[in-house]
Coordinates of C-alpha atoms in Angstrom, one line a residue:
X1 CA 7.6 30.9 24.5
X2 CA 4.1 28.7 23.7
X3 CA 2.9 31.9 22.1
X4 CA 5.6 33.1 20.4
X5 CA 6.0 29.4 18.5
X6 CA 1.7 29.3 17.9
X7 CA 2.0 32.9 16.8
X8 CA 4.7 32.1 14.3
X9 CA 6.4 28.5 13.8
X10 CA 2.8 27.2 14.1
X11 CA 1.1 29.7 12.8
X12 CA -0.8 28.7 9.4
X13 CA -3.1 31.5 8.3
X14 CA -0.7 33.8 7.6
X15 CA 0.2 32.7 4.0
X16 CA -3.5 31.4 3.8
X17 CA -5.3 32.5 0.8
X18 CA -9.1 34.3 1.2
X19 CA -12.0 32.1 1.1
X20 CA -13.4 33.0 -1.8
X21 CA -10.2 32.1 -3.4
X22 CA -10.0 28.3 -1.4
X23 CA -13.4 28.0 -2.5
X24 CA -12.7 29.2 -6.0
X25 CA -9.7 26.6 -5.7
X26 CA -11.5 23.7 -4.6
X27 CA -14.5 24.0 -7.0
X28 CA -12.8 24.6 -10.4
X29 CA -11.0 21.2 -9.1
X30 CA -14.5 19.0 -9.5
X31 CA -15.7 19.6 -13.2
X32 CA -14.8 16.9 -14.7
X33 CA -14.9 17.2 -18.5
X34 CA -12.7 18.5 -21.9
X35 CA -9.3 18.1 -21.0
X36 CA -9.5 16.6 -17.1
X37 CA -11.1 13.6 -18.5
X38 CA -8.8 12.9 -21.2
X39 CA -6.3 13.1 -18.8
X40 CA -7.6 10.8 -16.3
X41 CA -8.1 8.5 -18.8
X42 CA -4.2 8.3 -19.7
X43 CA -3.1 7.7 -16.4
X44 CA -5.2 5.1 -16.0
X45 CA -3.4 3.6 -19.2
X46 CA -0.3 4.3 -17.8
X47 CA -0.7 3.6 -14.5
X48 CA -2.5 0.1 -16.0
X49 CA 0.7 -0.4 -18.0
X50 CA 3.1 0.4 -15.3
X51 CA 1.9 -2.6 -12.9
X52 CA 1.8 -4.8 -15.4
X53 CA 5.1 -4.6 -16.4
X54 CA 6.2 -3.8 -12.7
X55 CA 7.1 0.0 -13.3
X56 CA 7.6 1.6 -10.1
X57 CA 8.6 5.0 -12.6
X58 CA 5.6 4.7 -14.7
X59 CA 3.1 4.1 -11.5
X60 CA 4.5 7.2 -10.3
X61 CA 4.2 9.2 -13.2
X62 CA 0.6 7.7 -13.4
X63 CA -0.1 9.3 -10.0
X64 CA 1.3 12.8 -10.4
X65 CA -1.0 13.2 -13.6
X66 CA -4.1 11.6 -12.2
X67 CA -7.0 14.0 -11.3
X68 CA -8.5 11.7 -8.8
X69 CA -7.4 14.0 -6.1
X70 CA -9.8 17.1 -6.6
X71 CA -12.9 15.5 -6.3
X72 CA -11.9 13.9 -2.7
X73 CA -10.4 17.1 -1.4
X74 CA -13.4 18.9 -2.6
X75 CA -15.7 16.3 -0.5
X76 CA -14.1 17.1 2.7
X77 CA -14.3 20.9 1.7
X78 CA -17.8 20.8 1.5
X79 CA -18.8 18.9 4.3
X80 CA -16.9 21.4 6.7
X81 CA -18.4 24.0 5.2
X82 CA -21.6 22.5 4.9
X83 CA -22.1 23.1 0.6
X84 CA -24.3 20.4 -0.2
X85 CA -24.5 21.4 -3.8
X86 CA -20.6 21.2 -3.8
X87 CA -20.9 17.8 -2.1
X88 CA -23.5 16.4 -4.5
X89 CA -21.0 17.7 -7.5
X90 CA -17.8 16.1 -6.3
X91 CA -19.4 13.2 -5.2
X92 CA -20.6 12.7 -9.0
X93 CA -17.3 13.6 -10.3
X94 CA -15.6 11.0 -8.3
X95 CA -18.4 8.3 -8.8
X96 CA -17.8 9.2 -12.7
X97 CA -13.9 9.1 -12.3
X98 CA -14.1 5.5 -10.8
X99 CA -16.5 4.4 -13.1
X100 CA -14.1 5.3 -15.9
X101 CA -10.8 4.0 -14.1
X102 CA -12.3 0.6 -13.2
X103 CA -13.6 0.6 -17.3
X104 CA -10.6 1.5 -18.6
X105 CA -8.5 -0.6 -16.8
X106 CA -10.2 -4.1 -16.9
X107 CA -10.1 -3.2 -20.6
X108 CA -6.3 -2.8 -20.9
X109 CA -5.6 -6.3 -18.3
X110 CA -8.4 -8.1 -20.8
X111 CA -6.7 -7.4 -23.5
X112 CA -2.8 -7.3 -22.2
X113 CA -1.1 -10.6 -23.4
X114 CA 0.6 -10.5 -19.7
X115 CA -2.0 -11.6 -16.9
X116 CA 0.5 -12.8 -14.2
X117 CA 0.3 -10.7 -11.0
X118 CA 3.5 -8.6 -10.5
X119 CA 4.8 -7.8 -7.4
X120 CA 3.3 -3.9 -8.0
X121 CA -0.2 -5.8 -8.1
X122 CA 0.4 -7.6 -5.3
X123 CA 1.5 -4.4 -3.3
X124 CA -2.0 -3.2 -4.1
X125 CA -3.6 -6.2 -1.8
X126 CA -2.3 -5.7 1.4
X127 CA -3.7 -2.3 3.4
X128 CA -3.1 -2.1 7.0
X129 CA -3.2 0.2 9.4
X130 CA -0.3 2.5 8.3
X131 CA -1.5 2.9 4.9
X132 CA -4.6 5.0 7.0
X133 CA -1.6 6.9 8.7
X134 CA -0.4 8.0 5.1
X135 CA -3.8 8.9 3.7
X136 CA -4.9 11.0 7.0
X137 CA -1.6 13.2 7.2
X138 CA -0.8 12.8 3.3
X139 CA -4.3 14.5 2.5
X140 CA -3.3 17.1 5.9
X141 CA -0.5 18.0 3.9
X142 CA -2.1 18.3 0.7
X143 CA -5.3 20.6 2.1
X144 CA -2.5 23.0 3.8
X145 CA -0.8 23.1 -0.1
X146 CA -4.1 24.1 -1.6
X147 CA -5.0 26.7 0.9
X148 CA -1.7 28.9 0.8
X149 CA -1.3 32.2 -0.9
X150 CA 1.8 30.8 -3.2
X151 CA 1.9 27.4 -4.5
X152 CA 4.2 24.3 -3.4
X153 CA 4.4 21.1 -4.9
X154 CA 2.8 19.7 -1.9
X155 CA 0.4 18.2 -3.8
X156 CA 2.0 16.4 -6.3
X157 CA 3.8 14.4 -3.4
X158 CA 0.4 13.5 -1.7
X159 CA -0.7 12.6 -4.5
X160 CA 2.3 9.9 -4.8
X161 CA 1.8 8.9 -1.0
X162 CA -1.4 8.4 -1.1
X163 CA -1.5 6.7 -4.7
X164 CA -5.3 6.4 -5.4
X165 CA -4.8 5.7 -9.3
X166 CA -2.8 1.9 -8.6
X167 CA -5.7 0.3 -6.0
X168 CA -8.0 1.1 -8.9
X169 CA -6.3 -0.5 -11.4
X170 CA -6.0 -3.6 -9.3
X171 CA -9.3 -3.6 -9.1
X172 CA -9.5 -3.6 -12.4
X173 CA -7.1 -6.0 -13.1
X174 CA -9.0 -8.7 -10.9
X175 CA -12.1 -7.7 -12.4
X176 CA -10.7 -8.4 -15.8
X177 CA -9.1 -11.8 -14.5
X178 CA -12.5 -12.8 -12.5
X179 CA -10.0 -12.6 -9.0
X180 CA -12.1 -11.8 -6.2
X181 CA -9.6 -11.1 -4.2
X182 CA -7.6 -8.5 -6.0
X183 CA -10.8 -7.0 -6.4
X184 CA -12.4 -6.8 -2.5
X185 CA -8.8 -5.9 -1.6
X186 CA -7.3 -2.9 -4.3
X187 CA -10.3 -1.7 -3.2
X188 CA -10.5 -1.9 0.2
X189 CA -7.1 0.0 0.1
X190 CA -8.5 2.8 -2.2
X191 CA -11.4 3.5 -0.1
X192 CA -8.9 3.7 2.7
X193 CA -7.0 6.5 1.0
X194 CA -10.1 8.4 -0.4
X195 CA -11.9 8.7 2.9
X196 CA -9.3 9.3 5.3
X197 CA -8.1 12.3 2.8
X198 CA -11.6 13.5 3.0
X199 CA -11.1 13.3 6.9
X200 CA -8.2 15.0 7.5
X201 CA -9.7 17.7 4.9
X202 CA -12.6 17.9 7.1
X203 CA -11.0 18.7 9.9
X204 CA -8.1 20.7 8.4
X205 CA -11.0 23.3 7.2
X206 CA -12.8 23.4 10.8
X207 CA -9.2 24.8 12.1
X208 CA -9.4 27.2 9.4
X209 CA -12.6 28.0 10.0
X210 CA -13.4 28.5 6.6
X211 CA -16.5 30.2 5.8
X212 CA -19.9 27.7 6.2
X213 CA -23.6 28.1 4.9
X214 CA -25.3 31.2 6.5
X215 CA -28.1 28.2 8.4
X216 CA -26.5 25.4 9.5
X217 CA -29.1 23.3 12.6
X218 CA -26.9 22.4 14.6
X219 CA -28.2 18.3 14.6
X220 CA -26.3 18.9 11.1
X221 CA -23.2 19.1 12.7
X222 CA -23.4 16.1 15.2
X223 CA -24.6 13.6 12.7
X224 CA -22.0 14.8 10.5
X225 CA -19.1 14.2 13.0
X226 CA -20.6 10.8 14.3
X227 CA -21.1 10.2 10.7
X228 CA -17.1 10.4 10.4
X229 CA -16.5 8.7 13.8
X230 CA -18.6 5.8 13.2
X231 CA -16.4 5.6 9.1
X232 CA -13.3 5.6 11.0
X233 CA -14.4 2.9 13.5
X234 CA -15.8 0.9 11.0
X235 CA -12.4 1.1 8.0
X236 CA -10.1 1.2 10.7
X237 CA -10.6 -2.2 12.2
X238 CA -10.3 -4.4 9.3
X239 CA -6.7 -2.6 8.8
X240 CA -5.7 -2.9 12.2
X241 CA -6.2 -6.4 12.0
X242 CA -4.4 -6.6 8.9
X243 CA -1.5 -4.8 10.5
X244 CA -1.5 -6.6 13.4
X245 CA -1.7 -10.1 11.5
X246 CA 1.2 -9.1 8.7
X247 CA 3.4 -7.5 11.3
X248 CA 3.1 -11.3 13.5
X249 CA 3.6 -13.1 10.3
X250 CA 6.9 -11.1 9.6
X251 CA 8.5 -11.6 13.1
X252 CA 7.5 -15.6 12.6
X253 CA 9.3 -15.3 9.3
X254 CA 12.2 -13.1 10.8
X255 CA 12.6 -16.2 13.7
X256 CA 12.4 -18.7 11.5
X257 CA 15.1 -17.4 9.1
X258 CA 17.0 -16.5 11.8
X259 CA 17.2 -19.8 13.3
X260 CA 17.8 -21.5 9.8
X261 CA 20.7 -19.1 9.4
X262 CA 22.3 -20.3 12.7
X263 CA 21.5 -23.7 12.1
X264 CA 23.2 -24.0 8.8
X265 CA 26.3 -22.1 9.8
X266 CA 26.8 -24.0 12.4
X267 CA 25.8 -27.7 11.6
X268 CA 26.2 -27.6 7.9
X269 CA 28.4 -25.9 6.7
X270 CA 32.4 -26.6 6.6
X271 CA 35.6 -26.0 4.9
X272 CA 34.5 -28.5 2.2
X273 CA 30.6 -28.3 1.8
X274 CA 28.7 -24.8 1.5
X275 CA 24.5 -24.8 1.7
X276 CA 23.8 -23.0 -1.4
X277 CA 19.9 -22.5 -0.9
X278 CA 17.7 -23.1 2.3
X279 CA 14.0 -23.1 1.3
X280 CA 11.5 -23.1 3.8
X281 CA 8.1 -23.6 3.8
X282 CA 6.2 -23.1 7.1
X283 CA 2.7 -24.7 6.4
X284 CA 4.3 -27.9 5.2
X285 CA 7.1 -28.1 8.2
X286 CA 9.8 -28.5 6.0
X287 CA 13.3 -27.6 5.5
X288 CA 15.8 -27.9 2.2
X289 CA 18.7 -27.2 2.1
X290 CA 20.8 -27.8 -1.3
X291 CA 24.5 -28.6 -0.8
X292 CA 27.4 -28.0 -2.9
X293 CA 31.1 -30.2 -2.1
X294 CA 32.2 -32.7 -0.3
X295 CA 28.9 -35.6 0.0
X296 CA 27.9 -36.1 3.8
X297 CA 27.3 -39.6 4.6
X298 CA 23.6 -41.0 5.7
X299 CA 25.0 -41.0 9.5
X300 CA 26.0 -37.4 9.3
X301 CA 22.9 -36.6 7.7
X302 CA 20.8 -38.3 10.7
X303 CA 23.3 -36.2 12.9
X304 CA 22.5 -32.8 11.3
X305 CA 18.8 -33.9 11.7
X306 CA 19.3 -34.2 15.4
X307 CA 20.8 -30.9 15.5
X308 CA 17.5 -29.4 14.8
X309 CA 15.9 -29.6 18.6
X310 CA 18.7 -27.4 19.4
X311 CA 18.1 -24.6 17.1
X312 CA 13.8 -24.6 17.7
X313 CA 13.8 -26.3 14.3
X314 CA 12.2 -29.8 15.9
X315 CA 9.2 -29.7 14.3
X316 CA 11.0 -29.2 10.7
X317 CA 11.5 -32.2 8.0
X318 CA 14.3 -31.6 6.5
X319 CA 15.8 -32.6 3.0
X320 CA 19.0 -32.6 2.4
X321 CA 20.1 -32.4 -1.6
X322 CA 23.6 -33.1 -2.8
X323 CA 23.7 -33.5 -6.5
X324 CA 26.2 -30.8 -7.5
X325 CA 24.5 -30.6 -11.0
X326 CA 21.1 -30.8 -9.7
X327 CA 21.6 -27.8 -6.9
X328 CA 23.8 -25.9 -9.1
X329 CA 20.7 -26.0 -12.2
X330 CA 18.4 -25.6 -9.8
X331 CA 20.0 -22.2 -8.0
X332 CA 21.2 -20.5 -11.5
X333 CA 17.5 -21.4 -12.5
X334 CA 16.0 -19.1 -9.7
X335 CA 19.1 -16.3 -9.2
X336 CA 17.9 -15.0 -12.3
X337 CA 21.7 -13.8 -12.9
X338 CA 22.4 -11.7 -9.8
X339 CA 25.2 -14.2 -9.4
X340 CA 25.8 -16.5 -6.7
X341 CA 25.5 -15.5 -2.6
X342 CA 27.4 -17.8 0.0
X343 CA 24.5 -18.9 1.1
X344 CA 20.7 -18.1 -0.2
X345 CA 17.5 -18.6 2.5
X346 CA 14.4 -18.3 1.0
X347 CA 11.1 -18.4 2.5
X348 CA 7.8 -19.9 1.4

């Protein structure tokens, strides 16, 4: 049964092209000149424009355009097959290709009337660990489409997943708006992406055992793979650290909002007054909640307050506002017309 699923479930060299055409593929993929270059040039408009208007359409169409992903696939290529004239090329292509993106895109954000972050931007700050899972088996996928007898459109799927086109315009973007963080993190995140698809390309092609250079010492091939070990030790620990901190800070937020929830359900609210908005801001310890009916009295106030021990909420301040007009301006104001919600927690 083993062998009859790795002989044909698993079995990936039947459909596989010759390697003179993968390496026919792969290399026509790295010049980077006429027509590729205009081209990469427009998605980096495009993408540029799309996360500064907070596109999530335009990014993507940014991506599937963007040529950014030959010059990384053809890095791997090469250094399982040992080409270092291949290497040398694509690493020039892709030093040239971010050279133009990070130009081209502190341009457009200089000269954009709109410099406030949008949430697309802000995406483009935060790698963690996963976003190394999506760039090692994003770029497996993409190899395996490149190396097949008839075409999929594997690739233009990686090449959303693994989105190499948005970090760079981040970068740009805080380059252009003199952020140092924007900058150190977009491109943290794109040299996340760009290695681990040269990674999983690597080690894609040494399971294919496409062909290598006719003398290859074999020192070559352990300071190659330490080489690798030593990039993934070294990327991966800032991101797992990220991951680790992000995914603590959500479970803090997650407690907190629960507890709020309860508390507010079940001190505050009646048949005559509703909380509108709870707003809560960890670092400063304090609770708001804005109230809309019936006006609680200064000892029923003091009594909700004492409430708080019960719900882990001890360590809270809280503020209690009920001017209808005040809560009501000050909840339409921040709604932005999605109409109003029985009761509205927001976090801080």
């Amino acid at each position: 049964m083993i062998d009859y699923l790795k002989n044909s479930v698993f079995d990936i060299k039947s459909d596989q092209m010759d390697a003179e055409a993968i390496h026919t593929s792969i290399v026509s993929g790295v010049r980077l000149k006429g027509a590729p270059l205009i081209i990469l040039f427009c998605a980096i408009i495009v993408a540029s424009v799309g996360l500064n208007t907070n596109s999530t359409a335009v990014i993507i169409g940014a991506m599937l355009i963007s040529p950014l992903m030959n010059p990384i696939i053809a890095m791997g290529y090469s250094i399982a097959t040992y080409d270092g004239l291949l290497l040398r090329n694509a690493a020039i292509n892709f030093i040239t290709q971010i050279i133009i993106a990070l130009i081209g895109a502190s341009i457009y954000f200089f000269l954009t009337p709109v410099h406030e972050p949008t949430s697309e931007l802000l995406a483009r700050t935060g790698p963690s660990f996963f976003d190394m899972l999506i760039a090692f088996f994003g770029g497996t996928a993409g190899v395996i489409g490149i190396t097949r007898k008839e075409k999929t459109n594997v690739i233009p799927g990686v090449a959303i997943a693994t989105a190499l086109m948005p970090p760079m315009c981040t970068v740009g973007y805080g380059i252009a708006n003199g952020n140092v963080d924007y900058i150190f993190s977009a491109a943290y995140l794109f040299t996340i992406n760009a290695f681990f698809i040269v990674v999983a390309t690597f080690i894609f092609c040494k399971l294919l055992q496409l062909k290598q250079a006719d003398v290859v010492k074999e020192r070559y091939n352990k300071i190659i793979k330490r080489s690798i070990i030593i990039g993934v030790i070294l990327i991966t620990i800032p991101a797992t650290v990220s991951a680790v901190y992000v995914s603590a800070v959500s479970i803090q937020k997650n407690a907190i909002y629960s507890s709020v929830k309860t508390f507010v359900n079940g001190e505050v609210n009646s048949s005559t007054t509703t909380t509108m908005r709870a707003t809560i801001d960890p670092d400063a310890k304090k609770l708001r909640l804005d109230l809309v009916g019936d006006i609680y009295t200064s000892d029923q106030i003091d009594e909700i307050k004492g409430k708080l021990k019960d719900y882990g909420l001890e360590d809270y301040r809280l503020e209690v506002i009920q001017d209808i007009r005040t809560t009501l301006f000050s909840y339409f104001e921040n709604v932005n017309g999605q109409g109003i919600q029985e009761s509205e927690i927001v976090i801080v």
